[in-house]
Short mmCIF file of C-alpha atoms in Angstrom, two decimals:
data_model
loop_
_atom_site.label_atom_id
_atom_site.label_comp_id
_atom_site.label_asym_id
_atom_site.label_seq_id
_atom_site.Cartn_x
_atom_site.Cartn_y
_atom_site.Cartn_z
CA UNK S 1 -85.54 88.87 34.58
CA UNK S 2 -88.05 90.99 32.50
CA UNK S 3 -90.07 94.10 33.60
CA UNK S 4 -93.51 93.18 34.76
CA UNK S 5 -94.81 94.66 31.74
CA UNK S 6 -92.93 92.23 29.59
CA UNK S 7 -94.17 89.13 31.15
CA UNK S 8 -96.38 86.94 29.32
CA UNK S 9 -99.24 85.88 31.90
CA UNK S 10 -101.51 88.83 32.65
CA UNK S 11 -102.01 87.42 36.10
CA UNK S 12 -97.76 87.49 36.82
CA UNK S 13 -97.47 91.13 35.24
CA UNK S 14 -100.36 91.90 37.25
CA UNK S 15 -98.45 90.67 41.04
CA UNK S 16 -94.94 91.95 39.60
CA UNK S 17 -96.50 95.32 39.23
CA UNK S 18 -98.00 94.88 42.88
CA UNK S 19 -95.17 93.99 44.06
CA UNK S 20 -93.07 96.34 42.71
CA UNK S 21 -95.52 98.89 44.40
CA UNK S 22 -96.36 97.66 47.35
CA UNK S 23 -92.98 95.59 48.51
CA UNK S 24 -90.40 97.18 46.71
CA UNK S 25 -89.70 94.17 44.86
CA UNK S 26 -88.66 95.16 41.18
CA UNK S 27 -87.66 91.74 39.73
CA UNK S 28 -89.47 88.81 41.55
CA UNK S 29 -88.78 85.27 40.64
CA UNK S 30 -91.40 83.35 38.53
CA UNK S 31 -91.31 80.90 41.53
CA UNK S 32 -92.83 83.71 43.68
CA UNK S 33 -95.25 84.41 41.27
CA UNK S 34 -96.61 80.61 40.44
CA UNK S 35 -96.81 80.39 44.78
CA UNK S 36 -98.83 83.73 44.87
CA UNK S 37 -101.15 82.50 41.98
CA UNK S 38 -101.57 78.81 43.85
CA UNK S 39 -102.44 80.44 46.63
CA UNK S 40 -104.87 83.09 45.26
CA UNK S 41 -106.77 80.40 43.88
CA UNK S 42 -106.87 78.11 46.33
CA UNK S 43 -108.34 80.52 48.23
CA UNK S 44 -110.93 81.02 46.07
CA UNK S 45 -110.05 84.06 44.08
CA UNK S 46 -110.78 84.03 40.53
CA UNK S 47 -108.58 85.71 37.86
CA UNK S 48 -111.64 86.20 35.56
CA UNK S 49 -113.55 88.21 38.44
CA UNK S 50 -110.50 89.83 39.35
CA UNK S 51 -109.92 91.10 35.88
CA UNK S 52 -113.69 92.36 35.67
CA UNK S 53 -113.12 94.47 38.55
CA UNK S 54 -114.67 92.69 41.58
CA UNK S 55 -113.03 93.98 44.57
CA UNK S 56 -113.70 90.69 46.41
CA UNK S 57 -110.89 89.44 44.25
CA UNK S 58 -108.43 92.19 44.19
CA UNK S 59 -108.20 92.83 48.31
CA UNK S 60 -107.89 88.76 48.50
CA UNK S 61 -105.35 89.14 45.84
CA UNK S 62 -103.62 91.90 47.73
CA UNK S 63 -103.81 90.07 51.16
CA UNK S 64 -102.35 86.95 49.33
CA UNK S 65 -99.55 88.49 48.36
CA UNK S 66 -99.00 90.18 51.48
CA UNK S 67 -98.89 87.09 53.42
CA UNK S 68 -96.83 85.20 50.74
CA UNK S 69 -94.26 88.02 51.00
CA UNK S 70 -94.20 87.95 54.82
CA UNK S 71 -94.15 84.24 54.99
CA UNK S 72 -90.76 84.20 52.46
CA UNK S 73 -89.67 86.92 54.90
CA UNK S 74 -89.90 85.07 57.74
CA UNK S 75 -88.10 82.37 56.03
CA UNK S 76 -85.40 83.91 54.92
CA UNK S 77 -84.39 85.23 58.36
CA UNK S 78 -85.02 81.67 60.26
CA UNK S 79 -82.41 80.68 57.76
CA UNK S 80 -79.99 82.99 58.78
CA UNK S 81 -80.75 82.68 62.57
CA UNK S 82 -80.19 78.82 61.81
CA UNK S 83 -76.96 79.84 60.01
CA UNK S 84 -75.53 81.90 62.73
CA UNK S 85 -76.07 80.09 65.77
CA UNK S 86 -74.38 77.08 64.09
CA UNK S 87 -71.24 79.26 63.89
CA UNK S 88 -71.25 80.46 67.30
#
């Protein structure tokens, strides 16, 4: 997996960096990073704005990925609740 500097798409190096930051997360999968863009622009954010500087954009961007992360989170350990009562 590359560094978020070494990523092609501004917009992924920009939520790798973010999340390596914020979440801890040093290598995310390009799968998280296509569902955090989805969902940043279906919400209405706008990479051009967010690039010019408009904080509008980059707190939506930040709460995006905050609730994206939380969201796989949750996920993940519903799994693994799933998994363990099965073997009880």
């Amino acid at each position: 997996m590359p560094l978020p500097r070494e990523r092609k798409r501004a917009d992924y190096r920009v939520i790798a960096r973010i999340l390596q930051l914020s979440h801890g997360q040093g290598n995310p999968k390009d799968s998280l990073l296509k569902k955090i863009t989805l969902v940043f622009t279906r919400k209405g954010g706008s990479w051009v704005l967010f690039f010019e500087g408009h904080p509008k954009h980059s707190k939506l961007l930040k709460i995006v990925i905050k609730a994206v992360v939380k969201h796989k989170k949750e996920q993940y350990e519903r799994r693994n609740r799933c998994k363990t009562s099965r073997e009880d």
